[in-house]
XYZ file of C-alpha atoms in Angstrom:
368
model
C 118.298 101.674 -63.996
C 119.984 101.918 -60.867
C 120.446 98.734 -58.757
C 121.197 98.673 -54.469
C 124.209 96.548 -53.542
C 121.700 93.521 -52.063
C 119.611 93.387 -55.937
C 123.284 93.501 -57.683
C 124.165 90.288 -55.269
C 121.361 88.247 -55.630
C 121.453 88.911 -59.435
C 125.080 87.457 -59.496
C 123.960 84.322 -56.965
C 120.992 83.655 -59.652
C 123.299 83.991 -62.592
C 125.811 81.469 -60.826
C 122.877 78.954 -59.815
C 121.857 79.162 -63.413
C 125.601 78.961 -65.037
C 126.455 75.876 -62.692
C 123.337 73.940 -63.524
C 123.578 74.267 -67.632
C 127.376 73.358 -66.951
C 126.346 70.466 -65.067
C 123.378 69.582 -67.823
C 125.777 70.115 -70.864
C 128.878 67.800 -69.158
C 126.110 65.447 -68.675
C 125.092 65.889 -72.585
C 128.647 65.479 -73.746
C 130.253 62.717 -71.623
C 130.845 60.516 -75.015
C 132.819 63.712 -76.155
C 134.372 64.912 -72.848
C 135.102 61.886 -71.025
C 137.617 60.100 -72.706
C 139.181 63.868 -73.937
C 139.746 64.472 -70.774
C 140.829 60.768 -69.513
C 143.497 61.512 -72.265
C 144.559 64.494 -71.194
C 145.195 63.223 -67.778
C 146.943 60.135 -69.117
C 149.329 62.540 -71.336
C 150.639 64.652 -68.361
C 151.692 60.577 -66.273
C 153.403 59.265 -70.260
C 154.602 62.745 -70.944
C 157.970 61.891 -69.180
C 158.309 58.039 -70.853
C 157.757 59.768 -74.146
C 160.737 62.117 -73.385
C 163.083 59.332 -72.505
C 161.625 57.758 -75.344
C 162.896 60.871 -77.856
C 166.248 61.053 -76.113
C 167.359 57.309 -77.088
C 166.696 58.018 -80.624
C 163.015 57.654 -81.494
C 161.020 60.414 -83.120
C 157.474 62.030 -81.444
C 155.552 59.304 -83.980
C 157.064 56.392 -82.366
C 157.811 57.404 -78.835
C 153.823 58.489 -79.058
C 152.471 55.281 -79.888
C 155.105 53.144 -78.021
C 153.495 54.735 -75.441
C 149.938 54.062 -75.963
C 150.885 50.755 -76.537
C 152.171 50.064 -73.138
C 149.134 51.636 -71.408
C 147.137 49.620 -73.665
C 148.987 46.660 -72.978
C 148.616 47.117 -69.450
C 145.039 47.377 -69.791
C 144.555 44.625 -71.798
C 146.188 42.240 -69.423
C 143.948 43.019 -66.774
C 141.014 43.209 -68.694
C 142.238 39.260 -69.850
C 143.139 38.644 -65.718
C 139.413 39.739 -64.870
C 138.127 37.258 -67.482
C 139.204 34.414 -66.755
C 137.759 34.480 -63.299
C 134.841 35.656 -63.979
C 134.467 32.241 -66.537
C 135.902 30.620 -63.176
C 132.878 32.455 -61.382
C 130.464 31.484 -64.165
C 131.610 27.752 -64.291
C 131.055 27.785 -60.657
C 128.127 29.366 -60.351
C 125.753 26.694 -60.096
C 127.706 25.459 -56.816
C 127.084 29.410 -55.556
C 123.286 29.279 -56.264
C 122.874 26.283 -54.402
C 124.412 27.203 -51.121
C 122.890 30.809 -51.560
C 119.317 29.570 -51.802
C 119.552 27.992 -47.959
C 121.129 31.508 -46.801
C 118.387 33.611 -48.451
C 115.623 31.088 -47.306
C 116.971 31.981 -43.879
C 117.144 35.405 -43.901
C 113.256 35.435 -45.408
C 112.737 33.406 -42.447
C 113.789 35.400 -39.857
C 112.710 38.751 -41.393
C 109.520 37.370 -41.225
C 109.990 36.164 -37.806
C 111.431 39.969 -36.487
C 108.932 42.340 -38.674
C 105.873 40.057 -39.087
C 106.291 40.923 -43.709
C 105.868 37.728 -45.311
C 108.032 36.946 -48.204
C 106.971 36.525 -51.607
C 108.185 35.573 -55.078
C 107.355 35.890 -58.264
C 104.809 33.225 -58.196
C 103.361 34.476 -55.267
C 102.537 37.728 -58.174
C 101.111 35.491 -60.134
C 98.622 34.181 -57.761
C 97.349 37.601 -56.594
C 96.471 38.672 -60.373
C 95.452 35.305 -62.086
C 91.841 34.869 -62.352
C 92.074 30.981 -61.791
C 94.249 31.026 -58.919
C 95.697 28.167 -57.332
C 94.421 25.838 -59.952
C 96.849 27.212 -62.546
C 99.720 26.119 -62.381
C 100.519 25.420 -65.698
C 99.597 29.001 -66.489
C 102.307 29.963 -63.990
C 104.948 27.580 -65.141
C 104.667 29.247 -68.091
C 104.438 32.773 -67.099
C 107.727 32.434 -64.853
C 109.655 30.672 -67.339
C 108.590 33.834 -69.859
C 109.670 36.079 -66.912
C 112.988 34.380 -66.856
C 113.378 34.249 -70.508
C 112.871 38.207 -71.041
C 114.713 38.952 -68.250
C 118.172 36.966 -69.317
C 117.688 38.436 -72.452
C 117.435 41.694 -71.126
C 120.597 41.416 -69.195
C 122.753 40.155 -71.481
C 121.323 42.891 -74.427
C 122.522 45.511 -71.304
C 125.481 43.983 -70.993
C 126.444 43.740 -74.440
C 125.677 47.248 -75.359
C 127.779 48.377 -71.833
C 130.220 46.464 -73.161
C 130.500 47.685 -76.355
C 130.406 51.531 -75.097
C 133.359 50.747 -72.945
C 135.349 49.706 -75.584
C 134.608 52.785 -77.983
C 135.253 54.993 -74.637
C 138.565 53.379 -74.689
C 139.376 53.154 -78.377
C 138.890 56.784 -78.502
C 140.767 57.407 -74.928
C 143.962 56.112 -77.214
C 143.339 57.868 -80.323
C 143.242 61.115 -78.303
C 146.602 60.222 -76.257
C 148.117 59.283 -79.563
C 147.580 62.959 -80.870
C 148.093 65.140 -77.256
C 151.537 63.324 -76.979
C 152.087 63.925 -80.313
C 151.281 67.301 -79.987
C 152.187 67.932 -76.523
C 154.416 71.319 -77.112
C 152.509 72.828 -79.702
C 149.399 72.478 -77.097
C 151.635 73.906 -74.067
C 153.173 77.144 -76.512
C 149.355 77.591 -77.414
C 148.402 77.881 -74.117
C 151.040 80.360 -73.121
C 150.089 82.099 -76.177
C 146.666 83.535 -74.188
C 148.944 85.181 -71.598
C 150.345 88.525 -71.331
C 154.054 87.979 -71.583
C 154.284 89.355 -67.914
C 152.518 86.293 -66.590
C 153.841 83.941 -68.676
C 156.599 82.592 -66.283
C 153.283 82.366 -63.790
C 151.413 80.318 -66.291
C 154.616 77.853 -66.653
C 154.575 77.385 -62.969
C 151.073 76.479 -62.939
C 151.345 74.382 -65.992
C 154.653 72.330 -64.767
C 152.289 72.000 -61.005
C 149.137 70.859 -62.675
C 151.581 68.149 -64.726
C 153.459 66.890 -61.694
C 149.549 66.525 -59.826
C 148.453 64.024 -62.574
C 151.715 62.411 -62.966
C 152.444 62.019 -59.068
C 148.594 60.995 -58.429
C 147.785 58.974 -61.320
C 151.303 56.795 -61.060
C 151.188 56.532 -57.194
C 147.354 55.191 -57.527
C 148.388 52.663 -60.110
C 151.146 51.523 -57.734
C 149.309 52.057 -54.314
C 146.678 49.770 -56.755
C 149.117 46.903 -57.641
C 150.577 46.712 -54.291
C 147.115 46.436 -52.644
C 145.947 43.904 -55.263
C 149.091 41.665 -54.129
C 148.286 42.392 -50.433
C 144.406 41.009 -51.149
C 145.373 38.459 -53.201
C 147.445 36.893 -50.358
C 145.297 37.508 -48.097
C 142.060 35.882 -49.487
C 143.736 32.990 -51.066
C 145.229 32.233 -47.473
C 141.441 32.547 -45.854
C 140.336 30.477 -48.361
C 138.079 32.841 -50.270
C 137.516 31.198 -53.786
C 138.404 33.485 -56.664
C 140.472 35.848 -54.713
C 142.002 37.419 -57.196
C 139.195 39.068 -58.677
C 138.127 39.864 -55.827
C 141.321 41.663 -54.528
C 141.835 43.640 -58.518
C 138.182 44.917 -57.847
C 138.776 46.259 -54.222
C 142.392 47.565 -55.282
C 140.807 49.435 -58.678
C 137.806 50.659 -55.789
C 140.389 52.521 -53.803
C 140.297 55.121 -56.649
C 136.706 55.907 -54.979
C 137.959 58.003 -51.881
C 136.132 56.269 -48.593
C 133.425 54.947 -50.696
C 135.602 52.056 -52.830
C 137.059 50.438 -49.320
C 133.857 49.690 -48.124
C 132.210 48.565 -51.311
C 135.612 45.862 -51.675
C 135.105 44.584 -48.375
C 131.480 44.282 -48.689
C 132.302 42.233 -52.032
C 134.613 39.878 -50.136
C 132.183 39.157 -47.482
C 129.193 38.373 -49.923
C 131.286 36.226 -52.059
C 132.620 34.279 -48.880
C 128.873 33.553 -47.745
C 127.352 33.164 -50.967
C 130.912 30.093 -51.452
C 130.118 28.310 -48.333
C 132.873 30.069 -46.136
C 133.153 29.365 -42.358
C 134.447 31.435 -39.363
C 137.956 31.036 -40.346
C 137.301 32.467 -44.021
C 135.569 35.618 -41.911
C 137.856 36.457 -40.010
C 140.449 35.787 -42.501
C 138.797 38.556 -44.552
C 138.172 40.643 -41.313
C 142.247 40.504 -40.945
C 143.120 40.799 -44.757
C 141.232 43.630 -44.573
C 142.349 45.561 -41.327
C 145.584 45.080 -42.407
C 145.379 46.731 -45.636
C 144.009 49.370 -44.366
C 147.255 49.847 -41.751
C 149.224 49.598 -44.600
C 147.213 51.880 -47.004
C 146.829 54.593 -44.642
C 150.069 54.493 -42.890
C 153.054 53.506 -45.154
C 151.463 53.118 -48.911
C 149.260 56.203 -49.337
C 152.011 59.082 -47.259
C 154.587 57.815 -49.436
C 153.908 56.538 -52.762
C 150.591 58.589 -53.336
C 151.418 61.682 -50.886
C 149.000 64.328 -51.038
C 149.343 65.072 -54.293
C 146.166 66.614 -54.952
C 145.959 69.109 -51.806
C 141.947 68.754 -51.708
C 140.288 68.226 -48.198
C 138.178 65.463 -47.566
C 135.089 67.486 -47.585
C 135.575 68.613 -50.933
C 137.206 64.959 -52.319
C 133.785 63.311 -51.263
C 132.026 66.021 -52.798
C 133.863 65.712 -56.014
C 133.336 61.937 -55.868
C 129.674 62.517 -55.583
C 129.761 65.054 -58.645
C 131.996 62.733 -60.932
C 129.966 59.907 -60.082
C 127.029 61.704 -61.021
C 127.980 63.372 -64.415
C 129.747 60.880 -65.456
C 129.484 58.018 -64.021
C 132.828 55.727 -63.034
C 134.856 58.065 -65.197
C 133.729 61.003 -63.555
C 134.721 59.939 -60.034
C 138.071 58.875 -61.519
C 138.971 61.887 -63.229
C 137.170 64.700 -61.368
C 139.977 64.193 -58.251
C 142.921 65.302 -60.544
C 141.133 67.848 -62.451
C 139.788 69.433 -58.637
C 143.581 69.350 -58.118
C 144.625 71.362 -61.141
C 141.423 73.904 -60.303
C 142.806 74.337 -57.039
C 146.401 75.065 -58.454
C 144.535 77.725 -60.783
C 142.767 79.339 -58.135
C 146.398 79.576 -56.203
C 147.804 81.160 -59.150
C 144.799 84.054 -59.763
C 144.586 86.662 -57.042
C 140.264 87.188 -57.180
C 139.830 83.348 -57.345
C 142.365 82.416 -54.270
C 139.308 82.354 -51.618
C 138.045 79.234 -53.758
C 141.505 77.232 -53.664
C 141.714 78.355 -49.649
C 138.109 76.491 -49.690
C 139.358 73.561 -51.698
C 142.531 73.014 -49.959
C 143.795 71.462 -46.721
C 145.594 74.947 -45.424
C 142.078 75.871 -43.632
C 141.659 72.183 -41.913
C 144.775 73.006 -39.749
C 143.174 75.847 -37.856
């Protein structure tokens, strides 16, 4: 059977619309495989170069391997232990919080009743619209909120738990992975060359050495441009008087691997927890200028030269990729999925037929 030129390219658009979307569905299905794989892999190209040094002062692959992982463990361990601590400072304060956030919220019922006419309503107010006795109950109610309360704590905390232990297998089997990959790390880079014609080879070391230098350069200029801002927030919050600033600041600096999205969250964070702590002008515009000033210094001096443009994607297609990591896989996703968009786009520089896609990707076309 025969098929005109306009059947032939709808066939091919319906066979891509179908191929993306079972991609999509079976990253989705495999994210406790895939995700910390490819975390790994990303965190084997930034120690790839420690583990060299490592090997030329004497150590063999075993040791240099795992001395290795046990730095970037280390590393995350101590701020895993930093972010503790204040959040048992948050908890230990938190009864102090509650009671100058219930005037606040009591005040913003009020006067979005006052501008929309909606009356406000809790969960006793539910109560009252579904019991059969009415206003007359209110032992019934007592009892029915406290049960409320009760489930729901429990609920929470069974969430939190099980989060909590899913992060820590994600990361237990992040390190086993980088264990083997930079244990392995030439056998997996001959292997690779091995499924190219010896003609391209040289080609496919180029691209490899590129899509290395992309993680290393992004990954270890965002962990710097990250430490550097956490100092900057730090400083400036504890100055404004913004009680535990220093969670506070680590959250916004670890946001700023969210492209656009994680500035605004961090600032949105330091406002709420300056209201909800009893701040006053001062502490606003404290944050206001802690803020503003970070930004001058992110944009202009920290991100051109310790980050760079590293990944050569355009902002169109970062915030898309955000959106995409964010929705496969979650935190992870919009983590990773910058880098790996980076080493796509150095693949589709390298192959002739897939060169319109890296012109798409890439900043050369945002010039014009």
């Amino acid at each position: 059977m025969n098929f005109s030129k306009g059947q032939k390219s709808l066939f091919v658009a319906f066979a891509l619309i179908v191929g993306v979307y079972f991609l999509i569905e079976g990253l989705v299905s495999a994210k406790s495989f895939l995700a910390p794989l490819t975390m790994a892999m990303l965190l084997t190209m930034m120690f790839s170069p420690l583990a060299n040094k490592l090997e030329k002062l004497g150590l063999n692959r075993g040791l240099s391997s795992l001395t290795s992982i046990s730095i970037a463990a280390l590393f995350f361990v101590g701020m895993f232990f930093l972010l503790s601590l204040q959040v048992s400072s948050i908890a230990s304060d938190w009864p102090e919080i509650e009671e100058q956030m219930k005037p606040k919220v009591g005040n913003a019922q009020d006067w979005l009743a006052e501008k929309t006419g909606m009356s406000t309503f809790n969960e006793t107010n539910l109560f009252d619209i579904f019991s059969d006795e009415g206003a007359g109950s209110s032992q019934k109610e007592d009892k029915k909120e406290e049960m409320l309360k009760n489930s729901s704590v429990i609920k929470s905390a069974g969430q939190a738990l099980l989060s909590f232990f899913d992060f820590l297998s994600l990361a237990f089997l992040t390190l086993i992975y980088l264990f083997f990959l930079l244990f392995y790390r030439r056998m997996l880079k001959k292997s690779l060359l091995k499924f190219v014609a010896e003609d391209e080879q040289e080609k496919a070391q180029n691209m490899i050495e590129e899509s290395v230098k992309l993680s290393q350069g992004y990954l270890v200029g965002k962990f710097l441009l990250i430490l550097f801002l956490a100092i900057l927030y730090s400083a400036g919050l504890a100055i404004s008087g913004v009680k535990h600033a220093i969670l506070i600041s680590v959250i916004a600096a670890v946001l700023t691997f969210l492209p656009y999205i994680g500035n605004i969250i961090g600032f949105a964070l330091a406002l709420a927890l300056a209201a909800f702590s009893g701040g006053d002008l001062g502490t606003f515009i404290g944050v206001f200028i802690t803020f503003g000033v970070a930004q001058v210094v992110e944009n202009y001096i920290l991100q051109p030269y310790v980050v760079g443009d590293k990944v050569s994607l355009n902002p169109v297609a970062i915030i898309i990729v955000v959106v995409l990591g964010g929705s496969i896989w979650g935190i992870m996703g919009m983590v990773t999925f910058i880098p790996l968009f980076g080493i796509v786009k150095i693949a589709c520089d390298h192959i002739p037929i897939l060169k319109p896609v890296g012109f798409l990707l890439g900043n050369d076309g945002m010039k014009n």
